[in-house]
């Protein structure tokens, strides 16, 4: 009986000590919000997106210089299309979620543009103004390499430099300003070189800031593309062929009027015939102008439809990204709930053990003391 009492007292003391120690700690309730990006990753993302804005501005300035210096319509239209494609591919590369992949894609874009412009003859580029585009592409390629050296560690920079060179060599494209998405290729390249890629989505604030940057960059590029597409439409409406055709019609009308004045003085029947010919030419002129205007508006409607489809696709992509992000956050919160509930139940069980078992053990011990005292008195 004594042995049983001692064991019970020891068990009660252990439970009481554990409850006391647990009561001394604070109960912290926290819901995981995602692993924040490291300082190096945030620096890479910020510098990459800043470089994109510089690249877009330099491409636009160079294209505008080519347009101002060239009188050839095809060259001017090609320059405007170059800055539309280059900025569109640049914003798609720079606004990716993984910082080092965004940097690699933007570097690949500049490298391809530089190599294509350096290899293509003037007749396939921008005529006498092709050197302006070549110089701009070479500067952007050098700046991309210098940016990678600044934001990456030495071993990481060596890997990315080799990856960019191999990827451009193994994946040629016809257009030097075409974009690429190298997420899978970059991760596989790192694994082949013994590096396991660690990807963090970032905290809630970083994710929201990333979404805001993407929407801002896409919106600005979309507005620029609309304005530049309008410039192309205006150039096409001012083509020399249309002006020459209208001028030829007007010259023909002037000659017809001259013949009418000379002949109508003598032969009224010839005057009637000339008036009929004049009417036919005026009708042809009006039909030509109507056809040109209808063709211009048809091109405008097609571009507007393409723009609407592009905006709808980008909006749906952003909505899907927001839904995916929200689902990840909710799933993270739900994953943290079982652990929290388990801790609460543990604390509740310990509290009940202390509140119920403590008085019982104390009463049992006091009863034993009184029993021993009564035996001593007897």
Short mmCIF file of C-alpha atoms in Angstrom, two decimals:
data_model
loop_
_atom_site.label_atom_id
_atom_site.label_comp_id
_atom_site.label_asym_id
_atom_site.label_seq_id
_atom_site.Cartn_x
_atom_site.Cartn_y
_atom_site.Cartn_z
CA UNK A 1 0.00 0.00 0.00
CA UNK A 2 2.87 2.35 0.83
CA UNK A 3 4.51 1.57 -2.50
CA UNK A 4 1.29 2.35 -4.32
CA UNK A 5 0.95 5.68 -2.50
CA UNK A 6 4.53 6.70 -3.32
CA UNK A 7 4.06 5.86 -7.00
CA UNK A 8 0.83 7.84 -7.12
CA UNK A 9 2.46 10.85 -5.46
CA UNK A 10 5.35 10.75 -7.91
CA UNK A 11 2.94 10.57 -10.87
CA UNK A 12 0.89 13.46 -9.51
CA UNK A 13 4.02 15.55 -8.94
CA UNK A 14 5.20 14.88 -12.49
CA UNK A 15 1.81 15.90 -13.94
CA UNK A 16 1.72 19.04 -11.78
CA UNK A 17 5.28 20.01 -12.82
CA UNK A 18 4.49 19.51 -16.50
CA UNK A 19 1.34 21.63 -16.19
CA UNK A 20 3.26 24.37 -14.40
CA UNK A 21 5.97 24.43 -17.04
CA UNK A 22 3.39 24.47 -19.82
CA UNK A 23 1.52 27.30 -18.13
CA UNK A 24 4.65 29.43 -18.01
CA UNK A 25 4.94 29.53 -21.82
CA UNK A 26 2.85 31.83 -24.00
CA UNK A 27 0.36 30.31 -26.39
CA UNK A 28 1.25 31.66 -29.84
CA UNK A 29 -1.21 31.32 -32.71
CA UNK A 30 0.36 31.91 -36.12
CA UNK A 31 -0.74 31.12 -39.68
CA UNK A 32 2.03 30.61 -42.21
CA UNK A 33 2.09 33.29 -44.92
CA UNK A 34 4.66 31.75 -47.24
CA UNK A 35 8.43 31.84 -47.22
CA UNK A 36 9.63 35.39 -47.96
CA UNK A 37 12.13 35.96 -50.73
CA UNK A 38 15.74 36.37 -49.74
CA UNK A 39 17.52 39.70 -50.03
CA UNK A 40 19.42 38.45 -53.09
CA UNK A 41 16.20 37.32 -54.83
CA UNK A 42 14.43 40.61 -54.13
CA UNK A 43 17.46 42.51 -55.46
CA UNK A 44 17.51 40.35 -58.60
CA UNK A 45 13.78 40.91 -59.20
CA UNK A 46 13.98 44.67 -58.68
CA UNK A 47 17.07 45.15 -60.85
CA UNK A 48 15.71 42.91 -63.63
CA UNK A 49 12.45 44.81 -63.88
CA UNK A 50 14.28 48.10 -63.76
CA UNK A 51 16.49 46.94 -66.62
CA UNK A 52 13.38 46.02 -68.65
CA UNK A 53 12.08 49.58 -68.43
CA UNK A 54 15.47 50.91 -69.55
CA UNK A 55 15.57 48.38 -72.41
CA UNK A 56 12.06 49.30 -73.57
CA UNK A 57 12.91 53.01 -73.51
CA UNK A 58 16.13 52.52 -75.50
CA UNK A 59 14.43 50.32 -78.10
CA UNK A 60 11.65 52.89 -78.48
CA UNK A 61 14.12 55.77 -78.86
CA UNK A 62 16.15 53.88 -81.45
CA UNK A 63 13.06 52.90 -83.44
CA UNK A 64 11.82 56.50 -83.38
CA UNK A 65 15.20 57.70 -84.65
CA UNK A 66 15.01 55.21 -87.53
CA UNK A 67 11.47 56.39 -88.38
CA UNK A 68 12.53 60.05 -88.36
CA UNK A 69 15.64 59.44 -90.47
CA UNK A 70 14.12 57.12 -93.07
CA UNK A 71 11.87 58.09 -95.98
CA UNK A 72 11.14 54.48 -96.98
CA UNK A 73 7.71 53.36 -95.80
CA UNK A 74 8.68 49.70 -95.32
CA UNK A 75 11.66 50.65 -93.15
CA UNK A 76 9.56 52.93 -90.95
CA UNK A 77 6.88 50.28 -90.46
CA UNK A 78 9.55 47.64 -89.66
CA UNK A 79 11.07 49.91 -86.99
CA UNK A 80 7.72 50.40 -85.27
CA UNK A 81 6.98 46.67 -85.39
CA UNK A 82 10.41 45.96 -83.90
CA UNK A 83 9.76 48.07 -80.81
CA UNK A 84 6.29 46.53 -80.37
CA UNK A 85 7.64 42.95 -80.47
CA UNK A 86 10.73 43.69 -78.38
CA UNK A 87 8.83 45.43 -75.56
CA UNK A 88 6.12 42.75 -75.57
CA UNK A 89 8.71 39.96 -75.22
CA UNK A 90 10.63 42.00 -72.64
CA UNK A 91 7.67 42.54 -70.30
CA UNK A 92 6.75 38.84 -70.52
CA UNK A 93 10.30 37.88 -69.52
CA UNK A 94 10.89 40.48 -66.79
CA UNK A 95 7.55 40.03 -64.98
CA UNK A 96 7.98 36.32 -64.21
CA UNK A 97 7.67 35.11 -60.63
CA UNK A 98 11.10 33.44 -60.34
CA UNK A 99 13.74 36.23 -60.24
CA UNK A 100 16.69 34.35 -61.76
CA UNK A 101 14.53 32.90 -64.57
CA UNK A 102 13.29 36.40 -65.40
CA UNK A 103 16.87 37.64 -65.58
CA UNK A 104 17.92 34.71 -67.79
CA UNK A 105 15.00 35.20 -70.18
CA UNK A 106 15.68 38.93 -70.51
CA UNK A 107 19.37 38.23 -71.14
CA UNK A 108 18.47 35.64 -73.80
CA UNK A 109 16.17 38.18 -75.46
CA UNK A 110 18.96 40.77 -75.68
CA UNK A 111 21.53 38.17 -76.82
CA UNK A 112 19.30 36.91 -79.63
CA UNK A 113 18.51 40.44 -80.78
CA UNK A 114 22.21 41.36 -80.81
CA UNK A 115 23.31 38.26 -82.73
CA UNK A 116 20.50 38.55 -85.30
CA UNK A 117 21.12 42.24 -85.98
CA UNK A 118 24.87 41.67 -86.24
CA UNK A 119 24.45 38.85 -88.79
CA UNK A 120 21.62 40.27 -90.92
CA UNK A 121 22.38 42.60 -93.87
CA UNK A 122 20.98 46.12 -94.03
CA UNK A 123 18.39 45.09 -96.60
CA UNK A 124 16.77 42.73 -94.08
CA UNK A 125 16.85 45.24 -91.22
CA UNK A 126 16.34 48.99 -91.51
CA UNK A 127 18.36 49.98 -94.55
CA UNK A 128 20.95 52.74 -94.02
CA UNK A 129 19.74 53.16 -90.43
CA UNK A 130 20.48 49.54 -89.47
CA UNK A 131 23.61 50.54 -87.53
CA UNK A 132 21.42 52.39 -85.03
CA UNK A 133 19.59 49.17 -84.20
CA UNK A 134 22.82 47.14 -84.10
CA UNK A 135 24.45 49.56 -81.64
CA UNK A 136 21.37 49.54 -79.40
CA UNK A 137 21.18 45.72 -79.40
CA UNK A 138 24.89 45.40 -78.57
CA UNK A 139 24.57 47.87 -75.69
CA UNK A 140 21.57 46.01 -74.26
CA UNK A 141 23.39 42.66 -74.46
CA UNK A 142 26.37 44.10 -72.59
CA UNK A 143 24.11 45.72 -69.99
CA UNK A 144 22.27 42.44 -69.40
CA UNK A 145 25.56 40.62 -68.80
CA UNK A 146 26.77 43.39 -66.49
CA UNK A 147 23.50 43.29 -64.53
CA UNK A 148 23.76 39.52 -64.06
CA UNK A 149 27.32 39.91 -62.77
CA UNK A 150 26.18 42.55 -60.27
CA UNK A 151 23.18 40.74 -58.76
CA UNK A 152 24.38 37.10 -58.83
CA UNK A 153 27.08 35.34 -56.91
CA UNK A 154 30.19 34.44 -58.88
CA UNK A 155 29.39 30.73 -59.26
CA UNK A 156 25.75 31.47 -60.09
CA UNK A 157 26.79 34.03 -62.71
CA UNK A 158 29.12 31.53 -64.38
CA UNK A 159 26.28 29.00 -64.59
CA UNK A 160 23.83 31.54 -66.03
CA UNK A 161 26.36 32.84 -68.57
CA UNK A 162 26.95 29.30 -69.82
CA UNK A 163 23.23 28.55 -69.82
CA UNK A 164 22.39 31.66 -71.88
CA UNK A 165 25.05 30.87 -74.46
CA UNK A 166 23.99 27.23 -74.83
CA UNK A 167 20.28 28.03 -74.93
CA UNK A 168 20.66 30.69 -77.64
CA UNK A 169 22.87 28.38 -79.67
CA UNK A 170 20.55 25.37 -79.37
CA UNK A 171 17.26 27.28 -79.76
CA UNK A 172 17.58 29.72 -82.64
CA UNK A 173 14.59 31.80 -83.74
CA UNK A 174 13.93 33.74 -86.89
CA UNK A 175 13.13 36.97 -85.07
CA UNK A 176 15.91 38.22 -82.81
CA UNK A 177 13.42 39.92 -80.51
CA UNK A 178 11.32 36.79 -79.87
CA UNK A 179 10.78 35.86 -76.21
CA UNK A 180 11.30 32.50 -74.48
CA UNK A 181 10.25 30.88 -71.22
CA UNK A 182 13.13 28.89 -69.73
CA UNK A 183 11.80 27.84 -66.31
CA UNK A 184 12.08 24.10 -66.95
CA UNK A 185 15.30 24.42 -68.95
CA UNK A 186 16.99 26.51 -66.21
CA UNK A 187 15.99 24.14 -63.39
CA UNK A 188 17.19 21.10 -65.35
CA UNK A 189 20.45 22.89 -66.17
CA UNK A 190 21.04 23.61 -62.47
CA UNK A 191 20.35 19.99 -61.52
CA UNK A 192 22.77 18.75 -64.16
CA UNK A 193 25.42 20.93 -62.51
CA UNK A 194 24.64 19.70 -59.00
CA UNK A 195 22.54 22.66 -57.86
CA UNK A 196 19.06 22.11 -56.48
CA UNK A 197 16.86 25.10 -57.20
CA UNK A 198 14.99 26.52 -54.19
CA UNK A 199 11.84 28.41 -55.11
CA UNK A 200 9.91 30.62 -52.66
CA UNK A 201 6.64 32.35 -53.52
CA UNK A 202 7.29 35.15 -51.05
CA UNK A 203 5.18 36.62 -48.27
CA UNK A 204 1.69 37.99 -48.81
CA UNK A 205 3.04 41.54 -49.18
CA UNK A 206 5.65 40.39 -51.71
CA UNK A 207 3.08 38.43 -53.71
CA UNK A 208 0.72 41.41 -53.83
CA UNK A 209 3.57 43.72 -54.85
CA UNK A 210 4.57 41.23 -57.57
CA UNK A 211 1.02 41.14 -58.95
CA UNK A 212 0.87 44.93 -58.90
CA UNK A 213 4.17 45.16 -60.83
CA UNK A 214 2.94 42.68 -63.42
CA UNK A 215 -0.34 44.50 -63.97
CA UNK A 216 1.42 47.86 -64.18
CA UNK A 217 4.03 46.60 -66.66
CA UNK A 218 1.48 44.81 -68.85
CA UNK A 219 -0.84 47.82 -68.84
CA UNK A 220 1.94 50.23 -69.83
CA UNK A 221 3.16 47.91 -72.60
CA UNK A 222 -0.40 47.46 -73.87
CA UNK A 223 -0.96 51.22 -74.02
CA UNK A 224 2.33 51.67 -75.90
CA UNK A 225 1.43 48.90 -78.35
CA UNK A 226 -1.93 50.51 -79.10
CA UNK A 227 -0.28 53.87 -79.79
CA UNK A 228 2.41 52.33 -81.97
CA UNK A 229 -0.14 50.26 -83.89
CA UNK A 230 -1.97 53.51 -84.60
CA UNK A 231 1.27 54.94 -86.01
CA UNK A 232 1.58 51.98 -88.39
CA UNK A 233 -2.02 52.48 -89.52
CA UNK A 234 -1.35 56.14 -90.24
CA UNK A 235 1.78 55.24 -92.22
CA UNK A 236 -0.17 52.73 -94.28
CA UNK A 237 -2.87 55.29 -95.02
CA UNK A 238 -0.18 57.65 -96.34
CA UNK A 239 1.39 55.21 -98.78
CA UNK A 240 2.81 56.67 -101.96
CA UNK A 241 0.76 54.32 -104.17
CA UNK A 242 -2.51 55.81 -102.97
CA UNK A 243 -1.28 59.38 -103.39
CA UNK A 244 0.07 58.62 -106.87
CA UNK A 245 -3.19 57.03 -107.92
CA UNK A 246 -5.27 59.98 -106.70
CA UNK A 247 -2.82 62.42 -108.31
CA UNK A 248 -3.02 60.56 -111.61
CA UNK A 249 -6.78 60.74 -111.49
CA UNK A 250 -6.68 64.47 -110.84
CA UNK A 251 -4.21 65.05 -113.68
CA UNK A 252 -6.46 63.07 -115.99
CA UNK A 253 -9.40 65.21 -114.92
CA UNK A 254 -7.43 68.38 -115.63
CA UNK A 255 -6.55 67.16 -119.13
CA UNK A 256 -10.15 66.21 -119.74
CA UNK A 257 -11.33 69.67 -118.74
CA UNK A 258 -8.81 71.18 -121.13
CA UNK A 259 -10.05 69.05 -123.99
CA UNK A 260 -13.64 69.89 -123.14
CA UNK A 261 -12.94 73.63 -123.31
CA UNK A 262 -11.25 73.31 -126.72
CA UNK A 263 -13.66 70.91 -128.38
CA UNK A 264 -16.94 72.15 -126.86
CA UNK A 265 -16.62 75.43 -128.74
CA UNK A 266 -17.02 73.63 -132.07
CA UNK A 267 -18.66 70.22 -131.61
CA UNK A 268 -21.46 69.94 -129.03
CA UNK A 269 -21.73 66.18 -129.59
CA UNK A 270 -18.05 65.73 -128.77
CA UNK A 271 -18.61 67.83 -125.66
CA UNK A 272 -21.35 65.46 -124.53
CA UNK A 273 -19.03 62.51 -125.05
CA UNK A 274 -16.29 64.18 -123.11
CA UNK A 275 -18.67 64.98 -120.30
CA UNK A 276 -19.67 61.34 -120.17
CA UNK A 277 -15.99 60.33 -120.03
CA UNK A 278 -15.44 62.88 -117.30
CA UNK A 279 -18.33 61.40 -115.34
CA UNK A 280 -16.84 57.93 -115.67
CA UNK A 281 -13.46 59.10 -114.42
CA UNK A 282 -15.04 60.94 -111.50
CA UNK A 283 -16.95 57.78 -110.65
CA UNK A 284 -13.74 55.74 -110.76
CA UNK A 285 -12.02 58.27 -108.55
CA UNK A 286 -14.82 58.15 -106.01
CA UNK A 287 -14.80 54.34 -106.08
CA UNK A 288 -11.05 54.31 -105.53
CA UNK A 289 -11.31 56.64 -102.56
CA UNK A 290 -14.21 54.64 -101.10
CA UNK A 291 -12.25 51.41 -101.47
CA UNK A 292 -9.20 52.93 -99.77
CA UNK A 293 -11.27 54.27 -96.87
CA UNK A 294 -13.14 50.97 -96.47
CA UNK A 295 -9.86 49.05 -96.50
CA UNK A 296 -8.38 51.34 -93.86
CA UNK A 297 -11.39 50.93 -91.56
CA UNK A 298 -11.39 47.15 -92.12
CA UNK A 299 -7.72 47.03 -91.03
CA UNK A 300 -8.59 49.13 -88.00
CA UNK A 301 -11.46 46.79 -87.07
CA UNK A 302 -9.18 43.76 -87.34
CA UNK A 303 -6.56 45.37 -85.14
CA UNK A 304 -9.22 46.35 -82.63
CA UNK A 305 -10.49 42.75 -82.51
CA UNK A 306 -6.95 41.46 -82.03
CA UNK A 307 -6.39 44.01 -79.27
CA UNK A 308 -9.63 42.96 -77.56
CA UNK A 309 -8.62 39.30 -77.67
CA UNK A 310 -5.19 40.16 -76.29
CA UNK A 311 -6.66 42.21 -73.42
CA UNK A 312 -9.16 39.45 -72.63
CA UNK A 313 -6.41 36.82 -72.56
CA UNK A 314 -4.16 38.91 -70.32
CA UNK A 315 -7.05 39.67 -67.97
CA UNK A 316 -7.94 35.97 -67.72
CA UNK A 317 -4.30 35.09 -67.06
CA UNK A 318 -4.09 37.65 -64.24
CA UNK A 319 -7.37 36.39 -62.73
CA UNK A 320 -6.09 32.79 -62.84
CA UNK A 321 -2.86 33.85 -61.15
CA UNK A 322 -4.81 35.66 -58.41
CA UNK A 323 -7.03 32.62 -57.89
CA UNK A 324 -4.02 30.32 -57.67
CA UNK A 325 -2.32 32.63 -55.15
CA UNK A 326 -5.47 32.90 -53.03
CA UNK A 327 -5.92 29.11 -53.11
CA UNK A 328 -2.32 28.60 -51.95
CA UNK A 329 -2.80 31.04 -49.07
CA UNK A 330 -6.05 29.40 -47.96
CA UNK A 331 -4.50 25.91 -48.22
CA UNK A 332 -1.53 27.05 -46.12
CA UNK A 333 -3.88 28.42 -43.46
CA UNK A 334 -5.91 25.19 -43.42
CA UNK A 335 -2.72 23.11 -43.14
CA UNK A 336 -1.79 25.06 -39.98
CA UNK A 337 -5.19 24.48 -38.31
CA UNK A 338 -4.65 20.77 -37.23
CA UNK A 339 -1.44 21.63 -35.42
CA UNK A 340 -3.12 24.53 -33.61
CA UNK A 341 -6.08 22.37 -32.59
CA UNK A 342 -3.73 19.67 -31.30
CA UNK A 343 -1.89 22.17 -29.09
CA UNK A 344 -5.16 23.54 -27.71
CA UNK A 345 -6.40 20.02 -26.86
CA UNK A 346 -3.08 19.19 -25.17
CA UNK A 347 -3.25 22.30 -23.00
CA UNK A 348 -6.90 21.55 -22.16
CA UNK A 349 -6.08 17.98 -21.08
CA UNK A 350 -3.17 19.19 -18.92
CA UNK A 351 -5.37 21.86 -17.34
CA UNK A 352 -8.08 19.29 -16.51
CA UNK A 353 -5.45 16.95 -15.08
CA UNK A 354 -4.16 19.71 -12.80
CA UNK A 355 -7.58 20.98 -11.74
CA UNK A 356 -9.06 17.53 -11.05
CA UNK A 357 -6.06 15.39 -10.13
CA UNK A 358 -4.36 18.02 -7.94
CA UNK A 359 -7.11 18.35 -5.29
CA UNK A 360 -7.67 14.60 -5.32
CA UNK A 361 -3.98 13.88 -4.72
CA UNK A 362 -3.80 16.55 -2.02
CA UNK A 363 -6.86 15.13 -0.25
CA UNK A 364 -5.46 11.61 -0.43
CA UNK A 365 -2.17 12.74 1.04
CA UNK A 366 -3.85 14.70 3.86
CA UNK A 367 -6.02 11.65 4.67
CA UNK A 368 -2.90 9.55 5.01
CA UNK A 369 -1.30 12.12 7.28
CA UNK A 370 -4.34 12.21 9.53
CA UNK A 371 -4.50 8.42 9.61
CA UNK A 372 -0.86 8.17 10.73
CA UNK A 373 -1.43 10.84 13.37
CA UNK A 374 -4.46 8.96 14.72
CA UNK A 375 -2.39 5.74 14.93
CA UNK A 376 0.35 7.53 16.83
CA UNK A 377 -2.15 8.89 19.31
CA UNK A 378 -3.55 5.42 19.92
#
